[in-house]
XYZ file of N, CA and C in Angstrom:
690
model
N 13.636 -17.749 -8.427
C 13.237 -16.778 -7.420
C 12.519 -15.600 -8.058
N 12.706 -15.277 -9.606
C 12.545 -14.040 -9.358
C 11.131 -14.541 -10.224
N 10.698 -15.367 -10.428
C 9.276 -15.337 -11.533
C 8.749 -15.734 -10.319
N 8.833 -15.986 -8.851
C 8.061 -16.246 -7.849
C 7.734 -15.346 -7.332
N 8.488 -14.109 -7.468
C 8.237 -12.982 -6.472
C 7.600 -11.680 -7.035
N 6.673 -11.201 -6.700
C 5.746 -10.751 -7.060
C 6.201 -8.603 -6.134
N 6.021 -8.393 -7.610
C 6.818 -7.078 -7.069
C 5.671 -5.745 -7.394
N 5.637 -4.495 -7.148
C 4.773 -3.287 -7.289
C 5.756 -2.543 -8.116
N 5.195 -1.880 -8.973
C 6.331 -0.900 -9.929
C 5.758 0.046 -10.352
N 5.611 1.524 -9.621
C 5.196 2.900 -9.700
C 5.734 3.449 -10.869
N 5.007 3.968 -11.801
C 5.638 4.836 -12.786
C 4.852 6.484 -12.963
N 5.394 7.583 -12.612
C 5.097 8.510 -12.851
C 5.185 9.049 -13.782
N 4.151 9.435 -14.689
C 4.591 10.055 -16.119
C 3.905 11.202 -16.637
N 4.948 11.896 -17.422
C 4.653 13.550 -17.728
C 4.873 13.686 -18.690
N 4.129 13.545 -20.193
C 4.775 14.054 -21.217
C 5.608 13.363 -21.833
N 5.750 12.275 -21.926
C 6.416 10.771 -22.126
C 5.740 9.512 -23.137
N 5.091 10.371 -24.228
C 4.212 9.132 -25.222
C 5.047 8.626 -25.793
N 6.260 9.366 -26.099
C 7.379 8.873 -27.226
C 8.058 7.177 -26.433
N 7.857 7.404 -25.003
C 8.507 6.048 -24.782
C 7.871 5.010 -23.651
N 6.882 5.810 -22.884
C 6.030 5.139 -21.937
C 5.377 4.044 -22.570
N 5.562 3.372 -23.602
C 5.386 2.194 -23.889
C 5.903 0.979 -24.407
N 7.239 1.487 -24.489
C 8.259 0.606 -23.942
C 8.988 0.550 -23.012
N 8.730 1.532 -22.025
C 8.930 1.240 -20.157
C 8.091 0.208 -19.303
N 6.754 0.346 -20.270
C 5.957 -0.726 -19.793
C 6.121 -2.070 -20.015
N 6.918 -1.627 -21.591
C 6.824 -3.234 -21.685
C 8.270 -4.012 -21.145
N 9.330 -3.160 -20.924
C 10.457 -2.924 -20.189
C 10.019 -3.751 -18.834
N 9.228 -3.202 -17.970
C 8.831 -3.511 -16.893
C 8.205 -4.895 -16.948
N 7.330 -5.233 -17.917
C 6.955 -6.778 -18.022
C 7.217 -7.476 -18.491
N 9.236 -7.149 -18.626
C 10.082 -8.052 -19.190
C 11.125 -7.927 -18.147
N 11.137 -7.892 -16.438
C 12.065 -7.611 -15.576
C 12.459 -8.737 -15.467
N 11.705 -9.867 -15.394
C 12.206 -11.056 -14.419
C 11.504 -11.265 -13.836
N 10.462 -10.353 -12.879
C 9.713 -10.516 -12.092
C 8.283 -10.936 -12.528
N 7.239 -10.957 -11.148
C 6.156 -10.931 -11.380
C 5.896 -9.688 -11.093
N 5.578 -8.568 -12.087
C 5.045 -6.705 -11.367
C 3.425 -6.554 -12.066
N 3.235 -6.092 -10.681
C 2.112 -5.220 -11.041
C 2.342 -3.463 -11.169
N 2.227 -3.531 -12.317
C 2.596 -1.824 -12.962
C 1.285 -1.124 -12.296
N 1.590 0.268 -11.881
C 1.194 1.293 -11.415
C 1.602 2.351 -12.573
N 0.630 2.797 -13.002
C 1.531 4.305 -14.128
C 0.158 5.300 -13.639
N 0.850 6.387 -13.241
C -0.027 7.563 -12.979
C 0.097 8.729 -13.778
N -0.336 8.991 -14.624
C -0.020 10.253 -15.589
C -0.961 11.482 -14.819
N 0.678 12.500 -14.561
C 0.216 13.787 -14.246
C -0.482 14.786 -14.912
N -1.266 14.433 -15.598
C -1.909 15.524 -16.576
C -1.413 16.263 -17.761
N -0.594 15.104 -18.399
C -0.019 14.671 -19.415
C -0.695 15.731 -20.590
N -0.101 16.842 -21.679
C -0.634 17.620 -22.643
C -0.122 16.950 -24.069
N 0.757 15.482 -23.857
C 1.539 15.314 -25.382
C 1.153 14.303 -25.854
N -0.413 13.561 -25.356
C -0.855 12.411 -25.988
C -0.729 10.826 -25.402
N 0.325 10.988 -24.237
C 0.295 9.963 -23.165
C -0.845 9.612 -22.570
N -1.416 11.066 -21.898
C -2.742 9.888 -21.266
C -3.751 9.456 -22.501
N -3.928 9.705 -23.662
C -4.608 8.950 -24.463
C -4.091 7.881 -24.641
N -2.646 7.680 -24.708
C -2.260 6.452 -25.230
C -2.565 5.385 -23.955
N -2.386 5.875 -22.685
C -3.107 4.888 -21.559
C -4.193 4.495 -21.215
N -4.615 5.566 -21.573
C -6.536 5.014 -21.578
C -6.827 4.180 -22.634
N -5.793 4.199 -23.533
C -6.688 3.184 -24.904
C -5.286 1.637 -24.870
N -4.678 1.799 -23.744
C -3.716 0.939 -23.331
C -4.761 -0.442 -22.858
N -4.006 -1.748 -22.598
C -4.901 -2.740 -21.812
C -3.691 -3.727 -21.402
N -3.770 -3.923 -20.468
C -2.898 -5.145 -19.873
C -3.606 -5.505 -18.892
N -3.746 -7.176 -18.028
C -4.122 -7.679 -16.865
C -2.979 -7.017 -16.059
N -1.731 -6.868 -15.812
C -0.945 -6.425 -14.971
C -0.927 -5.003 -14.323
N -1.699 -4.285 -15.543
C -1.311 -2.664 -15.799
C -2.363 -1.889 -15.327
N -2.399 -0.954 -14.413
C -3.462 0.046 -13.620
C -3.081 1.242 -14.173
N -4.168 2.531 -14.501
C -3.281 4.091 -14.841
C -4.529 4.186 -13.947
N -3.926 5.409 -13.577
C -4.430 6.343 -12.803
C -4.057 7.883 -13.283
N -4.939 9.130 -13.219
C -4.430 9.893 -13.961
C -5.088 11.191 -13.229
N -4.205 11.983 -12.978
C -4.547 13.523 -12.226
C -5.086 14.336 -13.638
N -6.258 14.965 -13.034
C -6.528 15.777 -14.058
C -5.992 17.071 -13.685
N -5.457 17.775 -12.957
C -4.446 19.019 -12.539
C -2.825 18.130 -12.577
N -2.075 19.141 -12.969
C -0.674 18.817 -13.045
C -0.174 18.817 -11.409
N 0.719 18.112 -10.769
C 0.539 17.982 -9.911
C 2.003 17.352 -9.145
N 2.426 17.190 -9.976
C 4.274 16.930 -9.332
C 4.312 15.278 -9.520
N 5.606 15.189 -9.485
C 5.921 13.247 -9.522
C 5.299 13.051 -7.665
N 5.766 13.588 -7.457
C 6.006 13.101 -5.546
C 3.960 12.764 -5.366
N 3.510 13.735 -5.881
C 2.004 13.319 -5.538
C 1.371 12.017 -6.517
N 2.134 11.920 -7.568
C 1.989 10.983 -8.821
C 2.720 9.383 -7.690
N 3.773 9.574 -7.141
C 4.204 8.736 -6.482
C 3.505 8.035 -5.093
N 2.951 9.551 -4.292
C 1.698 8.639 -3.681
C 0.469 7.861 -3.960
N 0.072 8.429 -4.628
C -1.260 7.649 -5.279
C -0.625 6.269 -5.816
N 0.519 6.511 -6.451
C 1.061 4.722 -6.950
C 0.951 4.052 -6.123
N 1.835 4.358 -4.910
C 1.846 3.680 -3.865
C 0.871 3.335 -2.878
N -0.003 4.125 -3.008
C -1.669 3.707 -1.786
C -2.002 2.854 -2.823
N -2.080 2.469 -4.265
C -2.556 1.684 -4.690
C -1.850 0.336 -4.832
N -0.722 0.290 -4.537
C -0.016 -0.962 -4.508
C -0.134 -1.693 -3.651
N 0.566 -3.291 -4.272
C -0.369 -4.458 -2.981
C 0.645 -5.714 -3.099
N 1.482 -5.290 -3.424
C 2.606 -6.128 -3.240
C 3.786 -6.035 -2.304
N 4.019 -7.239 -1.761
C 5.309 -6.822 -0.617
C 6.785 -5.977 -1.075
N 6.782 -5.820 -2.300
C 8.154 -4.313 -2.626
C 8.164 -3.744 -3.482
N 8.465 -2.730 -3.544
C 7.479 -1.409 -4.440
C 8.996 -0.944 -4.884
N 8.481 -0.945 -6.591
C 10.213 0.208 -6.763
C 9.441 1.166 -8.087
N 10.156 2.139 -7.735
C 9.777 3.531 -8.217
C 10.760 3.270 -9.384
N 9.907 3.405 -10.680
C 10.488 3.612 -12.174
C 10.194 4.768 -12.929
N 11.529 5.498 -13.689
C 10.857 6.809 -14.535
C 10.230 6.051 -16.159
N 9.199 7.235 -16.322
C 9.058 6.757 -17.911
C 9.843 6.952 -18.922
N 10.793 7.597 -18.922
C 11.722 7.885 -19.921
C 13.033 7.191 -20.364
N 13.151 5.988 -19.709
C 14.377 5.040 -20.831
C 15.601 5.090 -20.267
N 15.790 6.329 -18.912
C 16.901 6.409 -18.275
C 17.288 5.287 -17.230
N 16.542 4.754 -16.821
C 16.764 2.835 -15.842
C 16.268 2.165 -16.197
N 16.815 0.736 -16.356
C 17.042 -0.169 -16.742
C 15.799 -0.830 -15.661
N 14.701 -1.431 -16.193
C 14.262 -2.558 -15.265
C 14.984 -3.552 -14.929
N 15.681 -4.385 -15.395
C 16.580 -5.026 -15.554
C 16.785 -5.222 -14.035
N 17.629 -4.070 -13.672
C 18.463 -3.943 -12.172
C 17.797 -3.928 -11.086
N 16.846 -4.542 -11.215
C 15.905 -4.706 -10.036
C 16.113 -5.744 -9.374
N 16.915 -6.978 -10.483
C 17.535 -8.239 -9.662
C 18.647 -7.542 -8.853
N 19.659 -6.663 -9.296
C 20.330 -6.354 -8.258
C 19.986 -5.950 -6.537
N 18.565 -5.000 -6.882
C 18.181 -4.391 -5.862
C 17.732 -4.869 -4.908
N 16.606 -6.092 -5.208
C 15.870 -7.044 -4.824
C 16.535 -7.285 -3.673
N 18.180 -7.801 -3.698
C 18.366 -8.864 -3.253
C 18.411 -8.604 -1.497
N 18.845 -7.357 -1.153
C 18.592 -6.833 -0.046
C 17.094 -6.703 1.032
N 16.100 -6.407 -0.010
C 14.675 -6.534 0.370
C 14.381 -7.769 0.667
N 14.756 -9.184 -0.092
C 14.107 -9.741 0.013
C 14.546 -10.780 1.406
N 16.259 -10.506 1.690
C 16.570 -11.380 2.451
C 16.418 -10.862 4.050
N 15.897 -9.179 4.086
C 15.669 -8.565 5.479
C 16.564 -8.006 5.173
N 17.663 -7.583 5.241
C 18.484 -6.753 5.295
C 18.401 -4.926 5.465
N 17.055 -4.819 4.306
C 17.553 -3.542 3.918
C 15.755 -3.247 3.898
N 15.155 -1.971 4.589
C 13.609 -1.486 4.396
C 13.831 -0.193 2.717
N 15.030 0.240 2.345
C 14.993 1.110 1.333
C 16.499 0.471 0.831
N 16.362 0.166 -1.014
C 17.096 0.248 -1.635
C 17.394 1.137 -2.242
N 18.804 1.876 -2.908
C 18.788 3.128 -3.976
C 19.756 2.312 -5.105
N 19.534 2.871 -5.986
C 20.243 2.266 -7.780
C 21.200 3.480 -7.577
N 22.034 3.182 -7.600
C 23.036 4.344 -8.093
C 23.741 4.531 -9.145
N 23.943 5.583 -9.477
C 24.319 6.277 -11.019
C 25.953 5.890 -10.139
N 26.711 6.270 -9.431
C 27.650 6.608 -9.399
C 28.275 5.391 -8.439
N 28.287 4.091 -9.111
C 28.897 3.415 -8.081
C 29.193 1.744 -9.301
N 29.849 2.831 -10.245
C 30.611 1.778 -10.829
C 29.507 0.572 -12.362
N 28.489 1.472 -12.153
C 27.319 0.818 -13.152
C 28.142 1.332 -14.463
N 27.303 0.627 -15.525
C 27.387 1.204 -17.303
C 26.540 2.791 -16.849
N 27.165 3.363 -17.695
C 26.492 5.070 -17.901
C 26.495 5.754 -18.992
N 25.475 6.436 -19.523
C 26.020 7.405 -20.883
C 26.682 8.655 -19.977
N 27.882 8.728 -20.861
C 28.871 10.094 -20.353
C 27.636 11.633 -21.004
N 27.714 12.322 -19.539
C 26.572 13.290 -20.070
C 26.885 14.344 -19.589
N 26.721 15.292 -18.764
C 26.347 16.824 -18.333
C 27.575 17.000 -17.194
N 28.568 17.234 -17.273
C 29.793 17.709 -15.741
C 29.186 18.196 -14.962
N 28.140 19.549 -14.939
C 27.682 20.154 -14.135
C 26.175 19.575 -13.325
N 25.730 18.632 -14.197
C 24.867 17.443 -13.954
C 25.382 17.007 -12.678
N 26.148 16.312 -13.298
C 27.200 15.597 -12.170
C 27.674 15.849 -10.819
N 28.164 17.287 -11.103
C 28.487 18.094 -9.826
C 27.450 18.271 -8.835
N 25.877 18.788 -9.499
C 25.092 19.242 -8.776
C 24.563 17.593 -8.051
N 24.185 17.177 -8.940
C 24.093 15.417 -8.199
C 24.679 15.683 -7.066
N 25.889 15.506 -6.872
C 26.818 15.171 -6.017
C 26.800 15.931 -5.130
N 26.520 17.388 -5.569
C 26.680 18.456 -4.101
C 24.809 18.126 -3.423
N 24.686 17.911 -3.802
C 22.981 17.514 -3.544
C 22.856 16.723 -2.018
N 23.428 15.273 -3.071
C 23.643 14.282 -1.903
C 24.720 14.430 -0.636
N 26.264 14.756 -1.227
C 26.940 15.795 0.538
C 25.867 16.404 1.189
N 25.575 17.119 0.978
C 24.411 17.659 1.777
C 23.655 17.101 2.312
N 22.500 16.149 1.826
C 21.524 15.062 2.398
C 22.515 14.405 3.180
N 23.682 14.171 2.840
C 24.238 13.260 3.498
C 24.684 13.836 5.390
N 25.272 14.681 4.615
C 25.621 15.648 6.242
C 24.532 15.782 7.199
N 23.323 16.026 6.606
C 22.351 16.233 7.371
C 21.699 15.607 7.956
N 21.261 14.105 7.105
C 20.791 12.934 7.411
C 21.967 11.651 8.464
N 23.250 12.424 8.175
C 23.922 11.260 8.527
C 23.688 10.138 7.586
N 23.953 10.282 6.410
C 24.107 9.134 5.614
C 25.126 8.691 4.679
N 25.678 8.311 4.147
C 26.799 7.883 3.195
C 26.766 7.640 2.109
N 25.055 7.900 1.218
C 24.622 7.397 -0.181
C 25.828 8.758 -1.228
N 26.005 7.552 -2.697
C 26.504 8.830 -3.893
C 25.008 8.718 -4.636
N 24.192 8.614 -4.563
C 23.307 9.097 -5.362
C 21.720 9.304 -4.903
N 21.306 10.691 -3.987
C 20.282 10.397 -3.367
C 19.161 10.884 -4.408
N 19.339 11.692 -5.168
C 18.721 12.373 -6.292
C 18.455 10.640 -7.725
N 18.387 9.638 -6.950
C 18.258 8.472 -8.141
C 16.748 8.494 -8.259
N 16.620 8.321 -9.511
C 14.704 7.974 -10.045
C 14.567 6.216 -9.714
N 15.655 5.304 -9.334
C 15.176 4.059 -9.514
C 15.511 3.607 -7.644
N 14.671 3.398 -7.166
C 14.605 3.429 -5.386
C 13.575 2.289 -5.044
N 13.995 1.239 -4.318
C 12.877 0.131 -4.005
C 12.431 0.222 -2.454
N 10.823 -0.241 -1.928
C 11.222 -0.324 -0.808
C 10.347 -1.721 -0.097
N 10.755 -1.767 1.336
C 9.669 -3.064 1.826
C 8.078 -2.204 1.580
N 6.911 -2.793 1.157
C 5.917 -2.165 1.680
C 5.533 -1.894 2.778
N 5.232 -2.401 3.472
C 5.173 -2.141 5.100
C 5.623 -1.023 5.738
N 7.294 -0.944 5.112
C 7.864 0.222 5.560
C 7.228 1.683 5.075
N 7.258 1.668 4.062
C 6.583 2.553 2.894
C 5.530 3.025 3.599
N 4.650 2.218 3.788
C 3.282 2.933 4.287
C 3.393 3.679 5.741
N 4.504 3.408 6.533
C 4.464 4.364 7.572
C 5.039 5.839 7.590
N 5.655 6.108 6.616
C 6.107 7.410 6.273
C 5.114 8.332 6.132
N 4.534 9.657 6.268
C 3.933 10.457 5.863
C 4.658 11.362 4.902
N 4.073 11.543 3.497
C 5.285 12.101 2.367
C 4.087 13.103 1.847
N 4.372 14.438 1.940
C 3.518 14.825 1.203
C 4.034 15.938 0.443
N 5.437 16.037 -0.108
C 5.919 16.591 -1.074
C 5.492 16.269 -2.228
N 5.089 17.260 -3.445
C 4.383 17.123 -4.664
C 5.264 17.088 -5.682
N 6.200 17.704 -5.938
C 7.455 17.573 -7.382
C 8.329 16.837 -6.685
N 9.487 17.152 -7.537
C 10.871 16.380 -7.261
C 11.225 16.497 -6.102
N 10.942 17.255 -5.077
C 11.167 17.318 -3.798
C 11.014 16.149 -3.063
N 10.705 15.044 -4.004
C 10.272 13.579 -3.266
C 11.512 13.043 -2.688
N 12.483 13.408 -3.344
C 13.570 12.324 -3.269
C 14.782 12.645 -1.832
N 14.219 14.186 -1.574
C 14.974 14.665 -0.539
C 14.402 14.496 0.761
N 12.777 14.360 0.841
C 11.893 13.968 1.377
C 12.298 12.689 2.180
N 11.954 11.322 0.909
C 11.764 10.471 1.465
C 13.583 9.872 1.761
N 14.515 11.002 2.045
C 15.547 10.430 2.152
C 15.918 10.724 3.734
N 15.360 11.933 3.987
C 15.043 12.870 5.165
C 14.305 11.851 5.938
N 13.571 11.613 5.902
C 12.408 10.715 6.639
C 12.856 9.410 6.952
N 13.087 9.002 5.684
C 13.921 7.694 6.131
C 14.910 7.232 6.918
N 16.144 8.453 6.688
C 17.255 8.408 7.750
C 16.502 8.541 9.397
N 15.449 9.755 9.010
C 15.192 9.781 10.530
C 14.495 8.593 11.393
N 13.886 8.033 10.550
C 13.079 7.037 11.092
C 14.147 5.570 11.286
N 14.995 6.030 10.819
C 16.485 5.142 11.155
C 15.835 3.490 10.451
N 15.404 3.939 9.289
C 15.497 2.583 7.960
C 17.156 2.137 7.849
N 16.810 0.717 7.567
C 17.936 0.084 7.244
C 17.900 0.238 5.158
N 19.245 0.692 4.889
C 18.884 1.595 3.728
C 20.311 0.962 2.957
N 20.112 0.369 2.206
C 21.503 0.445 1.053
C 20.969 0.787 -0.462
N 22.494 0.705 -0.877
C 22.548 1.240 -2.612
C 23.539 0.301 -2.889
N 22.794 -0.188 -4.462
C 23.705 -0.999 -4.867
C 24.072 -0.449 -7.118
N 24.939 -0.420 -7.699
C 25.183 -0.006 -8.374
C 24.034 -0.181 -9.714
N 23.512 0.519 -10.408
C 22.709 0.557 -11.486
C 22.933 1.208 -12.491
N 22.595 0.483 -13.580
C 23.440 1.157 -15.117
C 21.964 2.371 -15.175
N 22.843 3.483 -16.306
C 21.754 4.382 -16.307
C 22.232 5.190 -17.918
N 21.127 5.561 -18.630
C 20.949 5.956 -19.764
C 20.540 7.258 -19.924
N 21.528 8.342 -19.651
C 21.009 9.511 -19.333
C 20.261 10.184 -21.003
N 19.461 11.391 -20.905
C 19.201 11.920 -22.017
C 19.278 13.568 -21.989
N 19.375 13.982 -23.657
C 19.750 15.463 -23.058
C 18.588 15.900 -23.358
N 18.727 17.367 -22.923
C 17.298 18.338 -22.956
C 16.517 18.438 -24.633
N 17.249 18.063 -25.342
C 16.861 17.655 -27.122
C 15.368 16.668 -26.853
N 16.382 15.474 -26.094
C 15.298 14.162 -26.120
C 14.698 13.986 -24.950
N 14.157 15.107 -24.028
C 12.952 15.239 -23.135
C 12.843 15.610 -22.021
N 14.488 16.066 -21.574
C 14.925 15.597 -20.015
C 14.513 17.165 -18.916
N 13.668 16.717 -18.151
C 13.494 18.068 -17.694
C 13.996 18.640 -16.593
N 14.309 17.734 -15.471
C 15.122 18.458 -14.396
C 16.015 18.840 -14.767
N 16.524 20.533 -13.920
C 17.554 21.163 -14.397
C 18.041 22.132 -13.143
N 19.011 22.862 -12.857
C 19.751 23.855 -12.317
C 18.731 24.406 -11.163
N 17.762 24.596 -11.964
C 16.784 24.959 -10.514
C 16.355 24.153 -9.517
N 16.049 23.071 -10.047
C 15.290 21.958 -9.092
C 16.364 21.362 -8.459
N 18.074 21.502 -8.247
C 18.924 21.325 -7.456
C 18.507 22.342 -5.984
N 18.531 23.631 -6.842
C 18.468 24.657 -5.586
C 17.011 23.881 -4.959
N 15.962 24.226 -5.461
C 14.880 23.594 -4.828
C 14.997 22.393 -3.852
N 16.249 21.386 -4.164
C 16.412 20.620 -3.587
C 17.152 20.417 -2.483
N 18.253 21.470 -2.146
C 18.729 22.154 -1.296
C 17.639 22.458 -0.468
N 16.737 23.316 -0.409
C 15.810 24.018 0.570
C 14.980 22.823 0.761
N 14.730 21.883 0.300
C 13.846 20.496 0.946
C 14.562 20.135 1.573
N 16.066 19.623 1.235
C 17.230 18.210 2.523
C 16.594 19.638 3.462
N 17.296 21.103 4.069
C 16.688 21.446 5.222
C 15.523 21.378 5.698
N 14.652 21.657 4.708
C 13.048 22.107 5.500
C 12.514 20.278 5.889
N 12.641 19.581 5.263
C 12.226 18.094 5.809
C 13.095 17.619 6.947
N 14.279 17.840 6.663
C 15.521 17.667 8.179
C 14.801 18.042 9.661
N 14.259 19.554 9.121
C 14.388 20.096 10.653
C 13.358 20.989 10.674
N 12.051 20.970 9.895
C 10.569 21.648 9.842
C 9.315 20.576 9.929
N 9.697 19.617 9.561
C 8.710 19.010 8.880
C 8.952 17.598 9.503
């Protein structure tokens, strides 16, 4: 099944030469058949050189010359994708391609228009940040209350969806605000939505990791303003 099925795999990348090339090759060692999407946001550490002088038949870059947020890095992946299920991968080593057989399995049988990987539902994990953790968690209560939903991990970088579905959303959040966005939207548009458990490899701020303390709060003021503005 899975060398038959032919999948889309968005990668947004910022500053990520040290490993965006073994995410790629990560990715064209899933199981699947993917066509990689990598959009580099206006990359200053030698990534987008290393993509432009990159070559694969599978592999498309696309590349903002203004810095410009994952969430806008994430649309452009996605208007360019052309496969029936699209899953959003980070460049940095923290998900496993791997778990995409897990995710799959919902998409492919109808069940489900949005999958989520979750950090917190019993996967392998590196033990990392308490307050990490906490804010995760108070993140998603929240989305959850608001959306009416029941996910532990709405703040996940590894999220699959039907295409079809995908393209009817209007998303036009530019940073990390994507994830509160398209969680907002989704509930409302009353997607059939599960999460199924995904191992995850966290890293600390030493080895690259950039969301932090602020972009929680930030993320707070998106679950409202997409809930009930937008």
């Amino acid at each position: 099944m899975a060398e038959r099925t032919k999948i889309s795999v968005v990668i947004p990348v910022y500053n990520e030469a040290a490993t965006i090339g073994r995410v790629i090759e990560r990715v064209l060692d899933c199981g699947f058949d993917p066509e990689i999407i990598v959009v580099d946001d206006a990359s200053t550490d030698g990534t987008a050189k290393f993509l432009r002088e990159f070559s694969h038949p599978q592999v498309q870059c696309f590349f903002h010359s203004l810095n410009r947020g994952k969430g806008a890095a994430l649309r452009l992946g996605f208007a360019a994708a052309k496969n029936p299920y699209v899953f959003v991968q980070d460049a940095d080593l923290e998900y496993d391609p791997r778990d995409y057989a897990a995710m799959i399995g919902p998409l492919l049988d109808g069940r489900a228009d949005m999958v989520y990987g979750s950090r917190f539902l019993s996967g392998p994990h590196r033990v990392m940040f308490f307050w990490h953790y906490v804010a995760n968690r108070a993140v998603t209560l929240l989305s959850d209350m608001i959306s009416d939903l029941n996910l532990t991990d709405m703040e996940t970088g590894m999220k699959g969806f039907v295409r079809e579905k995908l393209t009817t959303l209007k998303l036009n959040a530019n940073r990390f605000t994507f994830e509160p966005e398209i969680t907002a939207k989704a509930a409302r548009a009353r997607w059939r939505i599960y999460e199924v458990p995904v191992s995850y490899s966290g890293r600390t701020y030493e080895e690259g990791k950039k969301i932090g303390v602020r972009d929680a709060l930030t993320a707070v003021c998106a679950i409202l303003y997409y809930r009930f503005f937008d």
